[in-house]
């Protein structure tokens, strides 16, 4: 995204025209480094996010996180919806906390109803208005207005997801999550993460199990498999290069690891992934 303020609001169908204008294929798998809030209006919106097909019904929203792999369905050119893009770090810490934006992340469409739907609609309308009125304020003031209005929209959508949110993930799990995101291609040993973070392996597993229902070892392996799938779908790298990027010295070890946890081989997964067109 190229918006100078850190946030961009546009019609979903405009993505098709903009992609073509820049010489890009809008139907190829994408892996943006920014957040996307996608809302369907009068017609459903069909797309894949991390290899799972999603169909947003009118009035529904989907939050795509940075680094996820996505592909739009063939009807993007006629899509009736809106997309709000914003950079990581754009929202203030208070909004991140109020919207429960910490991991683990839930990937499912949200459909506001009643007062929630009205609150989301008003927040989006005001955000869209101020986004288009950039010349009416100094850039710094304009950015702060957009930051505040985006915060309203995000918190509204978070309330639809969790009207009565349960306990937040522990600080232990949050630190573990950050470490895994940074080092999953370096080590898959829970003992290494425990030593680096100052916890015992058992403490990491308890915290991870409480937050995700998976042990610490399963969580690390899940992240490696997810990255492997993303690379296999999004890139044209041969499996041996994917293995190298994920820290496997031998491609056969990677294939065994992937088959055991994904139930298929890297090559078969690539063949069976959603088509690029």
PDB file of C-alpha atoms in Angstrom:
ATOM      1  CA  UNK A   1       0.000   0.000   0.000  1.00  0.00           C
ATOM      2  CA  UNK A   2       1.239   3.487  -0.805  1.00  0.00           C
ATOM      3  CA  UNK A   3      -0.946   5.752   1.325  1.00  0.00           C
ATOM      4  CA  UNK A   4       1.207   8.370   3.122  1.00  0.00           C
ATOM      5  CA  UNK A   5      -0.991   8.203   6.225  1.00  0.00           C
ATOM      6  CA  UNK A   6      -0.609   4.451   6.856  1.00  0.00           C
ATOM      7  CA  UNK A   7      -4.224   3.614   6.032  1.00  0.00           C
ATOM      8  CA  UNK A   8      -6.128   3.310   2.765  1.00  0.00           C
ATOM      9  CA  UNK A   9      -9.852   2.942   2.056  1.00  0.00           C
ATOM     10  CA  UNK A  10     -11.130   1.887  -1.346  1.00  0.00           C
ATOM     11  CA  UNK A  11     -13.816  -0.036  -3.209  1.00  0.00           C
ATOM     12  CA  UNK A  12     -12.935  -3.707  -3.566  1.00  0.00           C
ATOM     13  CA  UNK A  13     -13.510  -3.677  -7.329  1.00  0.00           C
ATOM     14  CA  UNK A  14     -10.887  -0.927  -7.580  1.00  0.00           C
ATOM     15  CA  UNK A  15      -8.209  -3.505  -6.736  1.00  0.00           C
ATOM     16  CA  UNK A  16      -8.722  -5.160 -10.109  1.00  0.00           C
ATOM     17  CA  UNK A  17      -8.218  -1.924 -12.035  1.00  0.00           C
ATOM     18  CA  UNK A  18      -5.224  -0.884  -9.932  1.00  0.00           C
ATOM     19  CA  UNK A  19      -3.535  -4.272 -10.329  1.00  0.00           C
ATOM     20  CA  UNK A  20      -3.958  -4.163 -14.090  1.00  0.00           C
ATOM     21  CA  UNK A  21      -2.690  -0.596 -14.211  1.00  0.00           C
ATOM     22  CA  UNK A  22       0.516  -1.676 -12.488  1.00  0.00           C
ATOM     23  CA  UNK A  23       0.951  -4.731 -14.718  1.00  0.00           C
ATOM     24  CA  UNK A  24      -0.013  -7.237 -12.004  1.00  0.00           C
ATOM     25  CA  UNK A  25      -2.382 -10.186 -12.176  1.00  0.00           C
ATOM     26  CA  UNK A  26      -5.065  -9.559  -9.521  1.00  0.00           C
ATOM     27  CA  UNK A  27      -5.871 -13.274  -9.355  1.00  0.00           C
ATOM     28  CA  UNK A  28      -2.403 -14.499  -8.417  1.00  0.00           C
ATOM     29  CA  UNK A  29      -1.729 -15.479  -4.794  1.00  0.00           C
ATOM     30  CA  UNK A  30      -0.652 -12.418  -2.805  1.00  0.00           C
ATOM     31  CA  UNK A  31       1.176 -12.043   0.487  1.00  0.00           C
ATOM     32  CA  UNK A  32       0.833  -8.438   1.659  1.00  0.00           C
ATOM     33  CA  UNK A  33       2.759  -7.092   4.637  1.00  0.00           C
ATOM     34  CA  UNK A  34      -0.199  -5.040   5.907  1.00  0.00           C
ATOM     35  CA  UNK A  35      -3.602  -5.602   7.508  1.00  0.00           C
ATOM     36  CA  UNK A  36      -6.741  -5.826   5.378  1.00  0.00           C
ATOM     37  CA  UNK A  37     -10.330  -5.473   6.509  1.00  0.00           C
ATOM     38  CA  UNK A  38     -12.607  -6.671   3.704  1.00  0.00           C
ATOM     39  CA  UNK A  39     -16.358  -6.090   3.849  1.00  0.00           C
ATOM     40  CA  UNK A  40     -18.945  -7.464   1.417  1.00  0.00           C
ATOM     41  CA  UNK A  41     -21.845  -5.214   0.426  1.00  0.00           C
ATOM     42  CA  UNK A  42     -24.658  -6.307  -1.896  1.00  0.00           C
ATOM     43  CA  UNK A  43     -23.017  -9.442  -3.310  1.00  0.00           C
ATOM     44  CA  UNK A  44     -20.905 -12.215  -1.766  1.00  0.00           C
ATOM     45  CA  UNK A  45     -17.118 -11.997  -2.051  1.00  0.00           C
ATOM     46  CA  UNK A  46     -15.219 -15.227  -2.651  1.00  0.00           C
ATOM     47  CA  UNK A  47     -11.541 -15.660  -1.842  1.00  0.00           C
ATOM     48  CA  UNK A  48      -8.951 -17.979  -0.306  1.00  0.00           C
ATOM     49  CA  UNK A  49      -6.928 -17.085   2.790  1.00  0.00           C
ATOM     50  CA  UNK A  50      -4.137 -19.444   3.851  1.00  0.00           C
ATOM     51  CA  UNK A  51      -5.594 -22.152   1.532  1.00  0.00           C
ATOM     52  CA  UNK A  52      -9.081 -22.012   3.079  1.00  0.00           C
ATOM     53  CA  UNK A  53     -11.936 -20.847   0.879  1.00  0.00           C
ATOM     54  CA  UNK A  54     -13.956 -18.020   2.392  1.00  0.00           C
ATOM     55  CA  UNK A  55     -17.223 -16.615   1.067  1.00  0.00           C
ATOM     56  CA  UNK A  56     -18.215 -13.341   2.639  1.00  0.00           C
ATOM     57  CA  UNK A  57     -21.948 -12.871   2.573  1.00  0.00           C
ATOM     58  CA  UNK A  58     -23.382  -9.332   2.273  1.00  0.00           C
ATOM     59  CA  UNK A  59     -22.691  -7.485   5.499  1.00  0.00           C
ATOM     60  CA  UNK A  60     -19.832  -9.789   6.525  1.00  0.00           C
ATOM     61  CA  UNK A  61     -16.205  -8.832   7.192  1.00  0.00           C
ATOM     62  CA  UNK A  62     -12.906 -10.679   7.045  1.00  0.00           C
ATOM     63  CA  UNK A  63      -9.651  -9.587   8.690  1.00  0.00           C
ATOM     64  CA  UNK A  64      -6.518 -10.689   6.815  1.00  0.00           C
ATOM     65  CA  UNK A  65      -3.301 -10.331   8.814  1.00  0.00           C
ATOM     66  CA  UNK A  66       0.127  -9.368   7.481  1.00  0.00           C
ATOM     67  CA  UNK A  67       1.949 -12.331   5.980  1.00  0.00           C
ATOM     68  CA  UNK A  68      -1.116 -14.411   5.205  1.00  0.00           C
ATOM     69  CA  UNK A  69      -1.408 -15.718   1.651  1.00  0.00           C
ATOM     70  CA  UNK A  70      -4.598 -14.825  -0.178  1.00  0.00           C
ATOM     71  CA  UNK A  71      -6.172 -15.086  -3.584  1.00  0.00           C
ATOM     72  CA  UNK A  72      -9.337 -13.429  -4.827  1.00  0.00           C
ATOM     73  CA  UNK A  73     -12.037 -15.314  -6.678  1.00  0.00           C
ATOM     74  CA  UNK A  74     -12.734 -14.727 -10.375  1.00  0.00           C
ATOM     75  CA  UNK A  75     -15.446 -12.145  -9.714  1.00  0.00           C
ATOM     76  CA  UNK A  76     -13.127  -9.480  -8.266  1.00  0.00           C
ATOM     77  CA  UNK A  77     -13.732  -7.158 -11.220  1.00  0.00           C
ATOM     78  CA  UNK A  78     -17.425  -7.004 -10.292  1.00  0.00           C
ATOM     79  CA  UNK A  79     -17.000  -7.296  -6.523  1.00  0.00           C
ATOM     80  CA  UNK A  80     -19.272  -5.119  -4.414  1.00  0.00           C
ATOM     81  CA  UNK A  81     -17.372  -4.410  -1.240  1.00  0.00           C
ATOM     82  CA  UNK A  82     -14.869  -2.265   0.566  1.00  0.00           C
ATOM     83  CA  UNK A  83     -11.295  -2.851   1.663  1.00  0.00           C
ATOM     84  CA  UNK A  84      -9.488  -1.004   4.451  1.00  0.00           C
ATOM     85  CA  UNK A  85      -5.720  -1.467   4.452  1.00  0.00           C
ATOM     86  CA  UNK A  86      -3.443  -0.331   7.252  1.00  0.00           C
ATOM     87  CA  UNK A  87       0.160  -0.784   8.250  1.00  0.00           C
ATOM     88  CA  UNK A  88       1.317  -2.771  11.297  1.00  0.00           C
ATOM     89  CA  UNK A  89       1.911  -0.338  14.142  1.00  0.00           C
ATOM     90  CA  UNK A  90      -0.569   2.222  12.819  1.00  0.00           C
ATOM     91  CA  UNK A  91      -3.129   1.622  15.545  1.00  0.00           C
ATOM     92  CA  UNK A  92      -2.334   2.847  19.067  1.00  0.00           C
ATOM     93  CA  UNK A  93      -1.553   0.293  21.811  1.00  0.00           C
ATOM     94  CA  UNK A  94      -4.850   1.052  23.566  1.00  0.00           C
ATOM     95  CA  UNK A  95      -6.786  -0.029  20.463  1.00  0.00           C
ATOM     96  CA  UNK A  96      -4.673  -3.170  20.068  1.00  0.00           C
ATOM     97  CA  UNK A  97      -5.536  -4.078  23.651  1.00  0.00           C
ATOM     98  CA  UNK A  98      -9.238  -3.176  23.427  1.00  0.00           C
ATOM     99  CA  UNK A  99      -9.657  -5.079  20.150  1.00  0.00           C
ATOM    100  CA  UNK A 100      -7.794  -8.150  21.481  1.00  0.00           C
ATOM    101  CA  UNK A 101      -5.454  -8.121  18.480  1.00  0.00           C
ATOM    102  CA  UNK A 102      -2.857 -10.307  20.170  1.00  0.00           C
ATOM    103  CA  UNK A 103      -2.440 -13.952  19.102  1.00  0.00           C
ATOM    104  CA  UNK A 104      -3.881 -16.512  18.749  1.00  0.00           C
ATOM    105  CA  UNK A 105      -5.760 -15.187  15.721  1.00  0.00           C
ATOM    106  CA  UNK A 106      -9.159 -16.400  14.632  1.00  0.00           C
ATOM    107  CA  UNK A 107      -9.856 -16.613  10.901  1.00  0.00           C
ATOM    108  CA  UNK A 108     -13.553 -16.492  10.209  1.00  0.00           C
ATOM    109  CA  UNK A 109     -15.940 -13.977   8.667  1.00  0.00           C
ATOM    110  CA  UNK A 110     -17.767 -11.672  11.061  1.00  0.00           C
ATOM    111  CA  UNK A 111     -21.364 -10.593  10.461  1.00  0.00           C
ATOM    112  CA  UNK A 112     -22.512  -7.622  12.560  1.00  0.00           C
ATOM    113  CA  UNK A 113     -26.221  -7.561  13.410  1.00  0.00           C
ATOM    114  CA  UNK A 114     -28.564  -4.900  14.713  1.00  0.00           C
ATOM    115  CA  UNK A 115     -26.808  -2.122  16.648  1.00  0.00           C
ATOM    116  CA  UNK A 116     -23.422  -3.683  15.892  1.00  0.00           C
ATOM    117  CA  UNK A 117     -24.089  -3.443  12.156  1.00  0.00           C
ATOM    118  CA  UNK A 118     -25.152   0.187  12.515  1.00  0.00           C
ATOM    119  CA  UNK A 119     -22.038   1.005  14.546  1.00  0.00           C
ATOM    120  CA  UNK A 120     -19.764  -0.616  11.941  1.00  0.00           C
ATOM    121  CA  UNK A 121     -21.550   1.174   9.092  1.00  0.00           C
ATOM    122  CA  UNK A 122     -21.243   4.587  10.735  1.00  0.00           C
ATOM    123  CA  UNK A 123     -17.576   4.000  11.613  1.00  0.00           C
ATOM    124  CA  UNK A 124     -16.803   2.978   8.022  1.00  0.00           C
ATOM    125  CA  UNK A 125     -18.728   5.912   6.539  1.00  0.00           C
ATOM    126  CA  UNK A 126     -16.891   8.438   8.706  1.00  0.00           C
ATOM    127  CA  UNK A 127     -13.522   6.802   8.021  1.00  0.00           C
ATOM    128  CA  UNK A 128     -14.211   6.863   4.274  1.00  0.00           C
ATOM    129  CA  UNK A 129     -15.285  10.496   4.377  1.00  0.00           C
ATOM    130  CA  UNK A 130     -12.200  11.664   6.241  1.00  0.00           C
ATOM    131  CA  UNK A 131      -9.943   9.557   4.043  1.00  0.00           C
ATOM    132  CA  UNK A 132     -11.247  11.340   0.940  1.00  0.00           C
ATOM    133  CA  UNK A 133     -10.984  14.758   2.653  1.00  0.00           C
ATOM    134  CA  UNK A 134      -7.212  14.675   3.087  1.00  0.00           C
ATOM    135  CA  UNK A 135      -6.733  18.202   1.727  1.00  0.00           C
ATOM    136  CA  UNK A 136      -9.007  19.700   4.386  1.00  0.00           C
ATOM    137  CA  UNK A 137      -6.515  19.161   7.229  1.00  0.00           C
ATOM    138  CA  UNK A 138      -2.748  19.273   7.700  1.00  0.00           C
ATOM    139  CA  UNK A 139      -1.289  15.822   7.021  1.00  0.00           C
ATOM    140  CA  UNK A 140      -0.381  15.181  10.669  1.00  0.00           C
ATOM    141  CA  UNK A 141      -3.888  16.067  11.842  1.00  0.00           C
ATOM    142  CA  UNK A 142      -5.438  14.065   9.016  1.00  0.00           C
ATOM    143  CA  UNK A 143      -3.405  11.015  10.028  1.00  0.00           C
ATOM    144  CA  UNK A 144      -4.521  11.272  13.651  1.00  0.00           C
ATOM    145  CA  UNK A 145      -8.162  11.565  12.601  1.00  0.00           C
ATOM    146  CA  UNK A 146      -7.841   8.426  10.470  1.00  0.00           C
ATOM    147  CA  UNK A 147      -6.065   6.610  13.304  1.00  0.00           C
ATOM    148  CA  UNK A 148      -8.931   7.419  15.685  1.00  0.00           C
ATOM    149  CA  UNK A 149     -11.673   6.464  13.226  1.00  0.00           C
ATOM    150  CA  UNK A 150      -9.959   3.226  12.230  1.00  0.00           C
ATOM    151  CA  UNK A 151      -9.698   2.423  15.939  1.00  0.00           C
ATOM    152  CA  UNK A 152     -13.478   2.762  16.227  1.00  0.00           C
ATOM    153  CA  UNK A 153     -14.036   0.421  13.281  1.00  0.00           C
ATOM    154  CA  UNK A 154     -11.574  -2.175  14.592  1.00  0.00           C
ATOM    155  CA  UNK A 155     -13.012  -2.164  18.115  1.00  0.00           C
ATOM    156  CA  UNK A 156     -16.547  -2.414  16.699  1.00  0.00           C
ATOM    157  CA  UNK A 157     -15.569  -5.483  14.669  1.00  0.00           C
ATOM    158  CA  UNK A 158     -13.756  -6.972  17.667  1.00  0.00           C
ATOM    159  CA  UNK A 159     -16.958  -6.650  19.686  1.00  0.00           C
ATOM    160  CA  UNK A 160     -18.808  -8.639  17.016  1.00  0.00           C
ATOM    161  CA  UNK A 161     -16.157 -11.352  17.257  1.00  0.00           C
ATOM    162  CA  UNK A 162     -16.054 -11.444  21.064  1.00  0.00           C
ATOM    163  CA  UNK A 163     -19.029  -9.698  22.689  1.00  0.00           C
ATOM    164  CA  UNK A 164     -17.872 -11.171  26.003  1.00  0.00           C
ATOM    165  CA  UNK A 165     -14.164 -11.887  25.487  1.00  0.00           C
ATOM    166  CA  UNK A 166     -12.596 -14.535  27.654  1.00  0.00           C
ATOM    167  CA  UNK A 167      -9.206 -14.370  29.331  1.00  0.00           C
ATOM    168  CA  UNK A 168      -6.475 -12.858  27.174  1.00  0.00           C
ATOM    169  CA  UNK A 169      -3.405 -14.885  26.281  1.00  0.00           C
ATOM    170  CA  UNK A 170      -0.724 -14.848  28.942  1.00  0.00           C
ATOM    171  CA  UNK A 171       2.446 -12.799  28.691  1.00  0.00           C
ATOM    172  CA  UNK A 172       4.351 -16.098  28.557  1.00  0.00           C
ATOM    173  CA  UNK A 173       2.514 -17.179  25.428  1.00  0.00           C
ATOM    174  CA  UNK A 174       2.822 -13.746  23.799  1.00  0.00           C
ATOM    175  CA  UNK A 175       6.596 -13.792  24.288  1.00  0.00           C
ATOM    176  CA  UNK A 176       6.758 -17.342  22.974  1.00  0.00           C
ATOM    177  CA  UNK A 177       4.694 -16.378  19.919  1.00  0.00           C
ATOM    178  CA  UNK A 178       7.038 -13.482  19.096  1.00  0.00           C
ATOM    179  CA  UNK A 179      10.073 -15.754  19.476  1.00  0.00           C
ATOM    180  CA  UNK A 180       8.567 -18.422  17.245  1.00  0.00           C
ATOM    181  CA  UNK A 181       7.691 -15.867  14.561  1.00  0.00           C
ATOM    182  CA  UNK A 182      11.306 -14.714  14.613  1.00  0.00           C
ATOM    183  CA  UNK A 183      13.126 -18.059  14.903  1.00  0.00           C
ATOM    184  CA  UNK A 184      10.940 -20.881  13.538  1.00  0.00           C
ATOM    185  CA  UNK A 185      13.394 -21.320  10.646  1.00  0.00           C
ATOM    186  CA  UNK A 186      16.325 -21.416  13.071  1.00  0.00           C
ATOM    187  CA  UNK A 187      15.156 -23.961  15.630  1.00  0.00           C
ATOM    188  CA  UNK A 188      12.160 -26.197  16.216  1.00  0.00           C
ATOM    189  CA  UNK A 189      13.320 -27.222  19.716  1.00  0.00           C
ATOM    190  CA  UNK A 190      11.128 -26.025  22.572  1.00  0.00           C
ATOM    191  CA  UNK A 191      14.179 -26.253  24.841  1.00  0.00           C
ATOM    192  CA  UNK A 192      15.909 -23.542  22.784  1.00  0.00           C
ATOM    193  CA  UNK A 193      12.944 -21.180  23.112  1.00  0.00           C
ATOM    194  CA  UNK A 194      12.623 -21.901  26.826  1.00  0.00           C
ATOM    195  CA  UNK A 195      16.298 -21.123  27.430  1.00  0.00           C
ATOM    196  CA  UNK A 196      16.138 -17.904  25.388  1.00  0.00           C
ATOM    197  CA  UNK A 197      13.002 -16.683  27.183  1.00  0.00           C
ATOM    198  CA  UNK A 198      13.937 -17.806  30.699  1.00  0.00           C
ATOM    199  CA  UNK A 199      11.132 -20.358  31.122  1.00  0.00           C
ATOM    200  CA  UNK A 200      11.074 -24.109  31.520  1.00  0.00           C
ATOM    201  CA  UNK A 201       9.786 -26.151  28.548  1.00  0.00           C
ATOM    202  CA  UNK A 202       6.885 -27.273  30.725  1.00  0.00           C
ATOM    203  CA  UNK A 203       5.887 -23.666  31.457  1.00  0.00           C
ATOM    204  CA  UNK A 204       5.893 -22.851  27.730  1.00  0.00           C
ATOM    205  CA  UNK A 205       3.751 -25.873  26.965  1.00  0.00           C
ATOM    206  CA  UNK A 206       1.235 -25.030  29.695  1.00  0.00           C
ATOM    207  CA  UNK A 207       0.894 -21.436  28.447  1.00  0.00           C
ATOM    208  CA  UNK A 208       0.613 -22.495  24.812  1.00  0.00           C
ATOM    209  CA  UNK A 209      -1.891 -25.231  25.574  1.00  0.00           C
ATOM    210  CA  UNK A 210      -4.074 -22.756  27.471  1.00  0.00           C
ATOM    211  CA  UNK A 211      -3.978 -20.220  24.619  1.00  0.00           C
ATOM    212  CA  UNK A 212      -4.234 -22.504  21.584  1.00  0.00           C
ATOM    213  CA  UNK A 213      -5.055 -26.048  22.654  1.00  0.00           C
ATOM    214  CA  UNK A 214      -1.681 -27.152  21.239  1.00  0.00           C
ATOM    215  CA  UNK A 215       1.547 -28.002  23.040  1.00  0.00           C
ATOM    216  CA  UNK A 216       4.570 -25.764  22.561  1.00  0.00           C
ATOM    217  CA  UNK A 217       6.197 -28.331  20.256  1.00  0.00           C
ATOM    218  CA  UNK A 218       3.035 -28.657  18.185  1.00  0.00           C
ATOM    219  CA  UNK A 219       2.780 -24.863  17.988  1.00  0.00           C
ATOM    220  CA  UNK A 220       6.315 -24.528  16.597  1.00  0.00           C
ATOM    221  CA  UNK A 221       5.806 -27.359  14.122  1.00  0.00           C
ATOM    222  CA  UNK A 222       2.441 -25.906  13.055  1.00  0.00           C
ATOM    223  CA  UNK A 223       4.150 -22.602  12.292  1.00  0.00           C
ATOM    224  CA  UNK A 224       6.820 -24.308  10.178  1.00  0.00           C
ATOM    225  CA  UNK A 225       4.169 -26.244   8.243  1.00  0.00           C
ATOM    226  CA  UNK A 226       2.137 -23.074   7.718  1.00  0.00           C
ATOM    227  CA  UNK A 227       5.162 -21.243   6.323  1.00  0.00           C
ATOM    228  CA  UNK A 228       5.967 -24.205   4.092  1.00  0.00           C
ATOM    229  CA  UNK A 229       2.428 -24.181   2.702  1.00  0.00           C
ATOM    230  CA  UNK A 230       2.552 -20.424   2.156  1.00  0.00           C
ATOM    231  CA  UNK A 231       5.821 -20.676   0.244  1.00  0.00           C
ATOM    232  CA  UNK A 232       4.621 -23.637  -1.798  1.00  0.00           C
ATOM    233  CA  UNK A 233       1.446 -21.814  -2.838  1.00  0.00           C
ATOM    234  CA  UNK A 234       2.695 -18.256  -3.147  1.00  0.00           C
ATOM    235  CA  UNK A 235       6.131 -18.800  -4.671  1.00  0.00           C
ATOM    236  CA  UNK A 236       7.582 -20.904  -7.475  1.00  0.00           C
ATOM    237  CA  UNK A 237      10.458 -22.105  -5.306  1.00  0.00           C
ATOM    238  CA  UNK A 238      11.283 -25.805  -5.666  1.00  0.00           C
ATOM    239  CA  UNK A 239      10.695 -27.879  -2.545  1.00  0.00           C
ATOM    240  CA  UNK A 240      14.421 -28.127  -1.804  1.00  0.00           C
ATOM    241  CA  UNK A 241      14.680 -24.322  -1.607  1.00  0.00           C
ATOM    242  CA  UNK A 242      11.605 -24.158   0.600  1.00  0.00           C
ATOM    243  CA  UNK A 243      13.318 -26.719   2.839  1.00  0.00           C
ATOM    244  CA  UNK A 244      16.459 -24.570   3.013  1.00  0.00           C
ATOM    245  CA  UNK A 245      14.493 -21.452   3.926  1.00  0.00           C
ATOM    246  CA  UNK A 246      12.881 -23.337   6.785  1.00  0.00           C
ATOM    247  CA  UNK A 247      16.162 -24.560   8.225  1.00  0.00           C
ATOM    248  CA  UNK A 248      16.223 -28.113   6.877  1.00  0.00           C
ATOM    249  CA  UNK A 249      19.693 -29.228   5.809  1.00  0.00           C
ATOM    250  CA  UNK A 250      18.262 -32.058   3.728  1.00  0.00           C
ATOM    251  CA  UNK A 251      15.209 -31.855   1.450  1.00  0.00           C
ATOM    252  CA  UNK A 252      14.233 -35.439   2.309  1.00  0.00           C
ATOM    253  CA  UNK A 253      14.040 -34.519   6.010  1.00  0.00           C
ATOM    254  CA  UNK A 254      11.704 -31.669   5.094  1.00  0.00           C
ATOM    255  CA  UNK A 255       9.508 -33.985   3.025  1.00  0.00           C
ATOM    256  CA  UNK A 256       9.238 -36.454   5.926  1.00  0.00           C
ATOM    257  CA  UNK A 257       8.461 -33.624   8.371  1.00  0.00           C
ATOM    258  CA  UNK A 258       5.827 -32.136   6.063  1.00  0.00           C
ATOM    259  CA  UNK A 259       4.177 -35.469   5.230  1.00  0.00           C
ATOM    260  CA  UNK A 260       3.925 -36.461   8.898  1.00  0.00           C
ATOM    261  CA  UNK A 261       2.245 -33.188   9.912  1.00  0.00           C
ATOM    262  CA  UNK A 262       0.323 -32.200   6.770  1.00  0.00           C
ATOM    263  CA  UNK A 263      -0.676 -35.668   5.614  1.00  0.00           C
ATOM    264  CA  UNK A 264       0.728 -35.154   2.118  1.00  0.00           C
ATOM    265  CA  UNK A 265       3.997 -34.367   0.363  1.00  0.00           C
ATOM    266  CA  UNK A 266       5.087 -30.823  -0.528  1.00  0.00           C
ATOM    267  CA  UNK A 267       4.658 -31.586  -4.227  1.00  0.00           C
ATOM    268  CA  UNK A 268       1.173 -33.026  -3.774  1.00  0.00           C
ATOM    269  CA  UNK A 269       0.139 -30.066  -1.621  1.00  0.00           C
ATOM    270  CA  UNK A 270       1.263 -27.646  -4.340  1.00  0.00           C
ATOM    271  CA  UNK A 271      -0.666 -29.589  -6.975  1.00  0.00           C
ATOM    272  CA  UNK A 272      -3.816 -29.702  -4.840  1.00  0.00           C
ATOM    273  CA  UNK A 273      -3.741 -26.040  -3.757  1.00  0.00           C
ATOM    274  CA  UNK A 274      -6.453 -23.678  -5.037  1.00  0.00           C
ATOM    275  CA  UNK A 275      -5.733 -22.878  -8.694  1.00  0.00           C
ATOM    276  CA  UNK A 276      -3.930 -19.634  -9.438  1.00  0.00           C
ATOM    277  CA  UNK A 277      -6.693 -18.564 -11.786  1.00  0.00           C
TER     278      UNK A 277
END
